[in-house]
Short mmCIF file of C-alpha atoms in Angstrom, two decimals:
data_model
loop_
_atom_site.label_atom_id
_atom_site.label_comp_id
_atom_site.label_asym_id
_atom_site.label_seq_id
_atom_site.Cartn_x
_atom_site.Cartn_y
_atom_site.Cartn_z
CA UNK W 1 -24.47 -42.24 -46.90
CA UNK W 2 -21.18 -44.09 -45.52
CA UNK W 3 -20.93 -47.50 -45.53
CA UNK W 4 -18.59 -47.69 -42.78
CA UNK W 5 -19.66 -50.16 -40.37
CA UNK W 6 -21.58 -48.18 -36.59
CA UNK W 7 -19.13 -48.77 -33.85
CA UNK W 8 -21.15 -50.00 -30.85
CA UNK W 9 -20.78 -46.36 -28.96
CA UNK W 10 -22.90 -44.76 -32.33
CA UNK W 11 -25.24 -47.80 -32.02
CA UNK W 12 -26.51 -47.30 -28.88
CA UNK W 13 -26.57 -43.70 -29.34
CA UNK W 14 -29.05 -43.82 -31.96
CA UNK W 15 -30.94 -46.62 -30.46
CA UNK W 16 -31.66 -44.27 -27.45
CA UNK W 17 -32.43 -41.23 -29.69
CA UNK W 18 -35.38 -43.61 -31.46
CA UNK W 19 -36.79 -44.88 -28.45
CA UNK W 20 -36.63 -41.45 -26.43
CA UNK W 21 -38.51 -40.01 -29.86
CA UNK W 22 -40.61 -42.96 -29.85
CA UNK W 23 -42.11 -42.33 -26.44
CA UNK W 24 -41.92 -38.82 -26.62
CA UNK W 25 -44.19 -38.93 -29.86
CA UNK W 26 -47.78 -39.23 -28.87
CA UNK W 27 -49.52 -38.20 -31.81
CA UNK W 28 -47.26 -41.06 -33.46
CA UNK W 29 -48.34 -43.42 -31.40
CA UNK W 30 -52.12 -44.07 -30.11
CA UNK W 31 -51.97 -44.51 -25.82
CA UNK W 32 -55.62 -45.05 -24.46
CA UNK W 33 -56.59 -42.37 -22.03
CA UNK W 34 -59.62 -43.61 -19.38
CA UNK W 35 -61.50 -41.45 -16.80
CA UNK W 36 -59.67 -42.36 -13.50
CA UNK W 37 -62.08 -44.49 -11.35
CA UNK W 38 -63.41 -46.20 -14.57
CA UNK W 39 -63.97 -50.04 -15.05
CA UNK W 40 -61.58 -49.15 -17.86
CA UNK W 41 -59.24 -47.61 -16.14
CA UNK W 42 -59.49 -50.37 -13.34
CA UNK W 43 -58.32 -53.03 -16.12
CA UNK W 44 -55.72 -51.27 -17.35
CA UNK W 45 -54.22 -50.39 -14.41
CA UNK W 46 -54.79 -54.05 -13.11
CA UNK W 47 -53.02 -55.61 -16.89
CA UNK W 48 -49.65 -53.12 -16.91
CA UNK W 49 -49.68 -51.71 -12.60
CA UNK W 50 -45.84 -49.42 -12.08
CA UNK W 51 -42.77 -52.35 -11.51
CA UNK W 52 -42.72 -53.42 -7.81
CA UNK W 53 -40.04 -54.90 -6.62
CA UNK W 54 -41.02 -57.86 -4.09
CA UNK W 55 -38.59 -60.29 -2.55
CA UNK W 56 -38.73 -64.07 -4.23
CA UNK W 57 -40.97 -66.62 -1.81
CA UNK W 58 -38.99 -69.16 -0.50
CA UNK W 59 -41.36 -71.54 -2.65
CA UNK W 60 -39.76 -70.40 -6.12
CA UNK W 61 -36.36 -69.89 -5.03
CA UNK W 62 -34.56 -73.05 -5.86
CA UNK W 63 -31.99 -72.35 -3.12
CA UNK W 64 -28.29 -73.20 -2.48
CA UNK W 65 -26.48 -75.70 -3.39
CA UNK W 66 -24.06 -77.24 -0.97
CA UNK W 67 -20.63 -78.17 -1.00
CA UNK W 68 -18.48 -80.71 0.52
CA UNK W 69 -16.44 -79.30 3.05
CA UNK W 70 -12.73 -79.30 3.22
CA UNK W 71 -11.27 -82.30 5.14
CA UNK W 72 -9.91 -80.84 8.11
CA UNK W 73 -12.13 -78.83 8.27
CA UNK W 74 -14.58 -78.79 12.12
CA UNK W 75 -17.34 -81.41 11.36
CA UNK W 76 -15.86 -82.33 7.54
CA UNK W 77 -15.91 -85.59 6.12
CA UNK W 78 -12.21 -87.37 4.80
CA UNK W 79 -11.15 -86.79 1.40
CA UNK W 80 -13.55 -88.17 -1.42
CA UNK W 81 -12.03 -89.40 -4.37
CA UNK W 82 -12.70 -88.17 -7.62
CA UNK W 83 -12.57 -89.12 -11.17
CA UNK W 84 -8.97 -88.57 -13.13
CA UNK W 85 -7.59 -89.23 -9.10
CA UNK W 86 -5.07 -91.64 -9.75
CA UNK W 87 -5.43 -94.40 -6.23
CA UNK W 88 -1.46 -96.05 -5.63
CA UNK W 89 -2.63 -100.22 -4.45
CA UNK W 90 -0.59 -102.65 -3.01
CA UNK W 91 -1.65 -105.99 -1.53
CA UNK W 92 1.68 -106.72 1.18
CA UNK W 93 3.51 -109.80 0.23
CA UNK W 94 2.19 -110.05 -2.82
CA UNK W 95 5.14 -109.03 -5.61
CA UNK W 96 2.64 -108.56 -8.78
CA UNK W 97 0.70 -105.93 -6.72
CA UNK W 98 2.74 -104.39 -5.47
CA UNK W 99 2.35 -99.63 -6.36
CA UNK W 100 -0.51 -100.57 -8.63
CA UNK W 101 -1.42 -97.79 -10.35
CA UNK W 102 -5.07 -97.35 -11.31
CA UNK W 103 -6.88 -94.17 -12.47
CA UNK W 104 -10.48 -93.28 -11.81
CA UNK W 105 -12.50 -93.72 -14.91
CA UNK W 106 -15.34 -91.21 -15.99
CA UNK W 107 -17.72 -93.60 -14.94
CA UNK W 108 -16.24 -93.81 -11.43
CA UNK W 109 -14.58 -97.20 -11.18
CA UNK W 110 -11.06 -98.58 -10.94
CA UNK W 111 -10.02 -102.00 -12.10
CA UNK W 112 -7.57 -104.15 -10.57
CA UNK W 113 -6.42 -107.57 -10.28
CA UNK W 114 -8.89 -110.32 -9.89
CA UNK W 115 -12.05 -108.93 -8.19
CA UNK W 116 -12.40 -106.46 -11.72
CA UNK W 117 -14.67 -102.75 -11.08
CA UNK W 118 -14.64 -101.23 -8.05
CA UNK W 119 -16.56 -98.03 -7.10
CA UNK W 120 -14.37 -94.97 -6.45
CA UNK W 121 -15.38 -91.94 -7.28
CA UNK W 122 -17.53 -89.73 -4.32
CA UNK W 123 -15.77 -92.93 -1.78
CA UNK W 124 -12.83 -92.27 0.83
CA UNK W 125 -9.57 -94.01 0.33
CA UNK W 126 -10.37 -95.83 3.14
CA UNK W 127 -13.62 -96.71 1.77
CA UNK W 128 -12.24 -97.95 -1.35
CA UNK W 129 -9.32 -100.04 0.92
CA UNK W 130 -12.15 -102.02 2.79
CA UNK W 131 -13.91 -102.86 -0.57
CA UNK W 132 -10.46 -104.00 -1.78
CA UNK W 133 -9.68 -106.37 0.71
CA UNK W 134 -13.26 -107.38 1.53
CA UNK W 135 -13.28 -109.17 -2.20
CA UNK W 136 -9.85 -109.71 -1.95
CA UNK W 137 -10.36 -111.96 0.76
CA UNK W 138 -11.77 -114.55 -1.73
CA UNK W 139 -9.11 -115.36 -4.05
CA UNK W 140 -5.99 -114.56 -0.83
CA UNK W 141 -5.67 -115.15 2.67
CA UNK W 142 -5.83 -112.44 4.77
CA UNK W 143 -5.01 -109.99 2.38
CA UNK W 144 -2.97 -106.90 3.65
CA UNK W 145 -3.93 -103.75 1.37
CA UNK W 146 -2.74 -100.58 1.37
CA UNK W 147 -4.54 -97.34 -0.44
CA UNK W 148 -2.81 -94.39 -1.51
CA UNK W 149 -4.15 -91.43 -3.07
CA UNK W 150 -1.26 -90.21 -5.46
CA UNK W 151 -2.65 -88.33 -8.19
CA UNK W 152 -5.33 -85.94 -7.30
CA UNK W 153 -7.77 -84.68 -10.53
CA UNK W 154 -7.05 -81.25 -12.19
CA UNK W 155 -9.58 -78.33 -11.93
CA UNK W 156 -10.27 -75.33 -14.09
CA UNK W 157 -11.65 -72.80 -12.19
CA UNK W 158 -12.48 -69.45 -12.75
CA UNK W 159 -12.03 -65.94 -10.50
CA UNK W 160 -12.80 -62.54 -11.05
CA UNK W 161 -13.78 -59.50 -9.67
CA UNK W 162 -11.68 -57.97 -6.46
CA UNK W 163 -8.78 -60.12 -6.25
CA UNK W 164 -5.60 -58.95 -7.37
CA UNK W 165 -5.33 -61.57 -10.27
CA UNK W 166 -8.11 -62.79 -11.57
CA UNK W 167 -8.40 -65.11 -14.47
CA UNK W 168 -8.23 -68.04 -14.86
CA UNK W 169 -6.80 -70.79 -12.05
CA UNK W 170 -6.00 -74.75 -12.70
CA UNK W 171 -5.40 -76.67 -9.38
CA UNK W 172 -3.36 -79.52 -8.73
CA UNK W 173 -2.42 -81.94 -6.10
CA UNK W 174 -4.18 -81.47 -2.66
CA UNK W 175 -5.33 -78.04 -3.36
CA UNK W 176 -8.41 -77.42 -5.34
CA UNK W 177 -10.27 -75.62 -2.17
CA UNK W 178 -12.01 -72.27 -2.21
CA UNK W 179 -9.60 -71.08 0.00
CA UNK W 180 -6.53 -72.39 -2.62
CA UNK W 181 -8.45 -70.18 -4.80
CA UNK W 182 -8.35 -67.46 -3.53
CA UNK W 183 -4.51 -67.44 -2.24
CA UNK W 184 -3.11 -68.49 -5.82
CA UNK W 185 -5.80 -64.71 -6.69
CA UNK W 186 -4.13 -62.71 -4.57
CA UNK W 187 -6.93 -62.19 -1.88
CA UNK W 188 -9.70 -60.10 -2.12
CA UNK W 189 -8.73 -56.30 -2.39
CA UNK W 190 -9.94 -53.33 0.12
CA UNK W 191 -12.59 -52.69 -2.74
CA UNK W 192 -14.29 -56.03 -2.42
CA UNK W 193 -17.78 -57.17 -0.60
CA UNK W 194 -17.09 -60.62 0.50
CA UNK W 195 -20.65 -60.49 1.68
CA UNK W 196 -21.86 -60.25 -1.97
CA UNK W 197 -19.36 -62.74 -2.99
CA UNK W 198 -20.79 -66.38 -5.04
CA UNK W 199 -19.60 -68.90 -6.19
CA UNK W 200 -21.57 -70.79 -9.00
CA UNK W 201 -21.82 -74.75 -10.02
CA UNK W 202 -23.27 -76.11 -12.86
CA UNK W 203 -25.73 -73.08 -12.67
CA UNK W 204 -26.54 -73.06 -9.37
CA UNK W 205 -25.43 -71.01 -6.25
CA UNK W 206 -23.16 -72.73 -3.90
CA UNK W 207 -23.27 -71.78 -0.15
CA UNK W 208 -20.44 -70.09 0.89
CA UNK W 209 -19.39 -67.71 2.90
CA UNK W 210 -16.33 -65.59 2.06
CA UNK W 211 -16.86 -63.23 4.60
CA UNK W 212 -16.21 -65.79 7.37
CA UNK W 213 -13.42 -67.50 5.26
CA UNK W 214 -10.95 -64.45 4.98
CA UNK W 215 -11.88 -63.54 8.76
CA UNK W 216 -10.22 -67.22 9.63
CA UNK W 217 -13.09 -69.73 9.60
CA UNK W 218 -11.84 -72.45 8.40
CA UNK W 219 -14.54 -74.37 9.02
CA UNK W 220 -16.00 -72.38 6.02
CA UNK W 221 -13.42 -72.97 3.51
CA UNK W 222 -14.72 -75.38 0.69
CA UNK W 223 -14.50 -78.33 -1.45
CA UNK W 224 -14.25 -76.70 -5.61
CA UNK W 225 -15.66 -78.49 -8.14
CA UNK W 226 -14.06 -78.49 -12.44
CA UNK W 227 -15.83 -75.55 -14.09
CA UNK W 228 -16.53 -73.47 -10.75
CA UNK W 229 -17.12 -69.89 -10.96
CA UNK W 230 -15.65 -67.61 -7.87
CA UNK W 231 -16.65 -64.07 -8.63
CA UNK W 232 -16.18 -61.20 -5.68
CA UNK W 233 -17.71 -57.86 -6.40
CA UNK W 234 -16.72 -54.16 -5.99
CA UNK W 235 -18.79 -52.82 -2.80
CA UNK W 236 -19.20 -49.86 -5.35
CA UNK W 237 -21.90 -51.39 -7.51
CA UNK W 238 -20.23 -50.85 -11.07
CA UNK W 239 -22.32 -53.30 -13.82
CA UNK W 240 -25.69 -54.27 -14.95
CA UNK W 241 -25.62 -57.48 -16.40
CA UNK W 242 -28.01 -58.06 -19.22
CA UNK W 243 -28.53 -61.56 -20.38
CA UNK W 244 -31.18 -63.15 -22.56
CA UNK W 245 -33.22 -61.88 -25.84
CA UNK W 246 -31.14 -58.89 -26.63
CA UNK W 247 -28.12 -58.51 -29.37
CA UNK W 248 -25.67 -58.09 -27.04
CA UNK W 249 -25.47 -60.28 -23.45
CA UNK W 250 -23.05 -58.39 -20.91
CA UNK W 251 -21.64 -56.71 -18.38
CA UNK W 252 -22.74 -52.80 -19.05
CA UNK W 253 -20.52 -50.02 -16.41
CA UNK W 254 -22.93 -47.91 -15.17
CA UNK W 255 -22.09 -45.31 -11.87
CA UNK W 256 -25.61 -44.32 -10.85
CA UNK W 257 -29.19 -45.48 -11.63
CA UNK W 258 -30.16 -45.35 -15.38
CA UNK W 259 -33.89 -45.74 -17.18
CA UNK W 260 -34.06 -49.33 -18.57
CA UNK W 261 -35.28 -48.25 -22.28
CA UNK W 262 -30.72 -46.79 -21.91
CA UNK W 263 -30.12 -50.16 -20.63
CA UNK W 264 -31.98 -52.00 -23.03
CA UNK W 265 -30.09 -49.50 -25.56
CA UNK W 266 -27.16 -50.29 -24.50
CA UNK W 267 -27.61 -53.65 -24.97
CA UNK W 268 -28.17 -53.55 -28.70
CA UNK W 269 -31.70 -53.38 -28.66
CA UNK W 270 -34.21 -56.51 -28.06
CA UNK W 271 -34.03 -59.33 -30.33
CA UNK W 272 -37.13 -60.68 -32.62
CA UNK W 273 -38.88 -63.69 -30.17
CA UNK W 274 -38.15 -61.49 -26.79
CA UNK W 275 -41.30 -61.73 -24.24
CA UNK W 276 -41.69 -57.83 -24.35
CA UNK W 277 -44.31 -58.30 -21.86
CA UNK W 278 -41.79 -59.54 -18.62
CA UNK W 279 -38.79 -57.89 -18.95
CA UNK W 280 -37.34 -59.29 -15.08
CA UNK W 281 -35.02 -57.03 -13.47
CA UNK W 282 -32.83 -58.45 -10.01
CA UNK W 283 -32.05 -56.54 -7.10
CA UNK W 284 -29.88 -57.82 -4.59
CA UNK W 285 -27.80 -60.30 -6.02
CA UNK W 286 -27.74 -64.01 -6.38
CA UNK W 287 -28.67 -65.77 -2.53
CA UNK W 288 -31.79 -63.22 -1.39
CA UNK W 289 -33.29 -61.64 -4.50
CA UNK W 290 -36.33 -59.21 -4.88
CA UNK W 291 -37.36 -58.89 -8.26
CA UNK W 292 -39.84 -56.68 -10.86
CA UNK W 293 -41.44 -57.14 -13.63
CA UNK W 294 -41.20 -54.74 -16.71
CA UNK W 295 -44.30 -54.51 -19.40
CA UNK W 296 -41.99 -53.20 -22.45
CA UNK W 297 -45.06 -53.25 -24.86
CA UNK W 298 -46.75 -51.02 -22.73
CA UNK W 299 -43.41 -48.98 -22.49
CA UNK W 300 -42.49 -48.66 -26.29
CA UNK W 301 -46.67 -47.52 -26.51
CA UNK W 302 -45.55 -44.59 -24.26
CA UNK W 303 -46.08 -45.37 -20.42
CA UNK W 304 -43.38 -44.24 -18.08
CA UNK W 305 -44.38 -46.56 -15.35
CA UNK W 306 -42.76 -48.91 -17.09
CA UNK W 307 -39.40 -46.69 -17.35
CA UNK W 308 -37.85 -47.66 -14.08
CA UNK W 309 -34.54 -46.91 -12.95
CA UNK W 310 -32.15 -50.31 -12.82
CA UNK W 311 -29.07 -49.77 -10.94
CA UNK W 312 -25.72 -50.43 -10.85
CA UNK W 313 -25.32 -54.81 -9.83
CA UNK W 314 -29.08 -55.27 -10.94
CA UNK W 315 -29.42 -57.86 -13.15
CA UNK W 316 -31.90 -57.97 -16.45
CA UNK W 317 -33.04 -60.51 -18.01
CA UNK W 318 -35.54 -60.89 -21.14
CA UNK W 319 -36.73 -64.16 -21.82
CA UNK W 320 -38.74 -65.91 -24.90
CA UNK W 321 -41.75 -67.24 -23.27
CA UNK W 322 -43.43 -66.31 -20.00
CA UNK W 323 -41.27 -66.37 -17.24
CA UNK W 324 -43.22 -68.80 -15.25
CA UNK W 325 -42.00 -69.24 -11.44
CA UNK W 326 -38.92 -68.11 -10.41
CA UNK W 327 -37.36 -71.43 -10.27
CA UNK W 328 -38.13 -72.43 -14.33
CA UNK W 329 -35.31 -69.53 -15.52
CA UNK W 330 -32.90 -68.84 -13.00
CA UNK W 331 -30.64 -71.64 -14.22
CA UNK W 332 -30.56 -69.76 -18.01
CA UNK W 333 -29.86 -67.00 -15.43
CA UNK W 334 -26.79 -68.24 -13.67
CA UNK W 335 -25.28 -69.34 -17.16
CA UNK W 336 -25.87 -66.06 -18.73
CA UNK W 337 -23.84 -64.87 -16.06
CA UNK W 338 -21.12 -67.46 -15.76
CA UNK W 339 -20.65 -66.95 -19.66
CA UNK W 340 -20.10 -63.17 -19.44
CA UNK W 341 -18.10 -63.52 -16.03
CA UNK W 342 -16.08 -66.55 -17.97
CA UNK W 343 -15.85 -64.30 -21.32
CA UNK W 344 -14.36 -61.22 -19.99
CA UNK W 345 -11.43 -63.24 -17.54
CA UNK W 346 -10.80 -64.38 -20.85
CA UNK W 347 -9.92 -61.40 -22.83
CA UNK W 348 -8.38 -60.18 -19.56
CA UNK W 349 -6.21 -62.67 -19.60
CA UNK W 350 -5.21 -62.21 -22.69
CA UNK W 351 -4.78 -58.55 -22.69
CA UNK W 352 -2.74 -58.80 -19.53
CA UNK W 353 -0.69 -61.55 -21.99
CA UNK W 354 0.01 -58.97 -24.37
CA UNK W 355 1.30 -56.44 -22.52
CA UNK W 356 3.76 -58.69 -20.68
CA UNK W 357 5.22 -59.65 -24.04
CA UNK W 358 5.42 -55.87 -25.25
CA UNK W 359 7.15 -55.33 -21.60
CA UNK W 360 9.18 -57.83 -22.72
CA UNK W 361 10.31 -57.09 -26.37
CA UNK W 362 10.99 -53.67 -24.96
CA UNK W 363 13.60 -54.57 -23.34
CA UNK W 364 17.04 -53.09 -24.66
CA UNK W 365 18.94 -56.32 -24.02
CA UNK W 366 16.82 -58.74 -26.05
#
């Protein structure tokens, strides 16, 4: 036998064949049969009933987190200072206290003459100015203080899917909003599904309305945070996300519904410690999902009722232990989606850069 390593396509085909033969080999796998209506049959059917998609109860859904609206939008608050911003502070008539630039430290504090530390992060410029004025009043007579946000923290934001230039954005200055990110990425393409788009922050879904924002409702514009992930799917679903205890966490392209056993094979099969009795299939997006539970133990014993069709756009999640409540594993689910999307964006960026280099190098004038 050749020692050449099997490529992924060959390995996937091999796994599909092996699993299919396993399911079809009734002589090799002892599947216990029960007489219809018997107590044993009822107990078996209750234990391994065919997977059914059910809407996730509101009590088990971790819910959406709220992001701060952008200053200037209807009902929005003024700009809130962030870590790594820089403030320019001046005290009128005090030569040594003119245009003192102070950074907002990782602990959210700034330091200023006489008064020491002042909490700045999460507060407006006016709130900081008021506190600095009040505390300086203990040392100076009627101080007149000016505070200006001179430099804003840089944000690293990932944006992918159906935008014209997906990739990694570095938002600086007065940028830093959802609309800024969409403009810098060239806005959505004509294939975009804006209703299915999502914004993930620290493994939570942010309550964002992409459709109304793109249609001109500025009140829907949100302030972004460092490491935010924006994803706008295609209106025709093309991928199944496979996350957790499989050998290859990935977004696998499928153009039509396929049996879950094929999806697992495409992901390289289950890892040793995978919870085979409870594999979650999530459908309908991250905001209002439905979920079905597949028992892969019984599937591999020949119970074809467990071999449900997975649709493009679905998420297959394989845990190490019992799933429990929906909220208990959603953090890992969002984390997995974020990592897959970030990795794909990095690959796309590298490929674009290589293409640009090839074009430049092919110029006969260079």
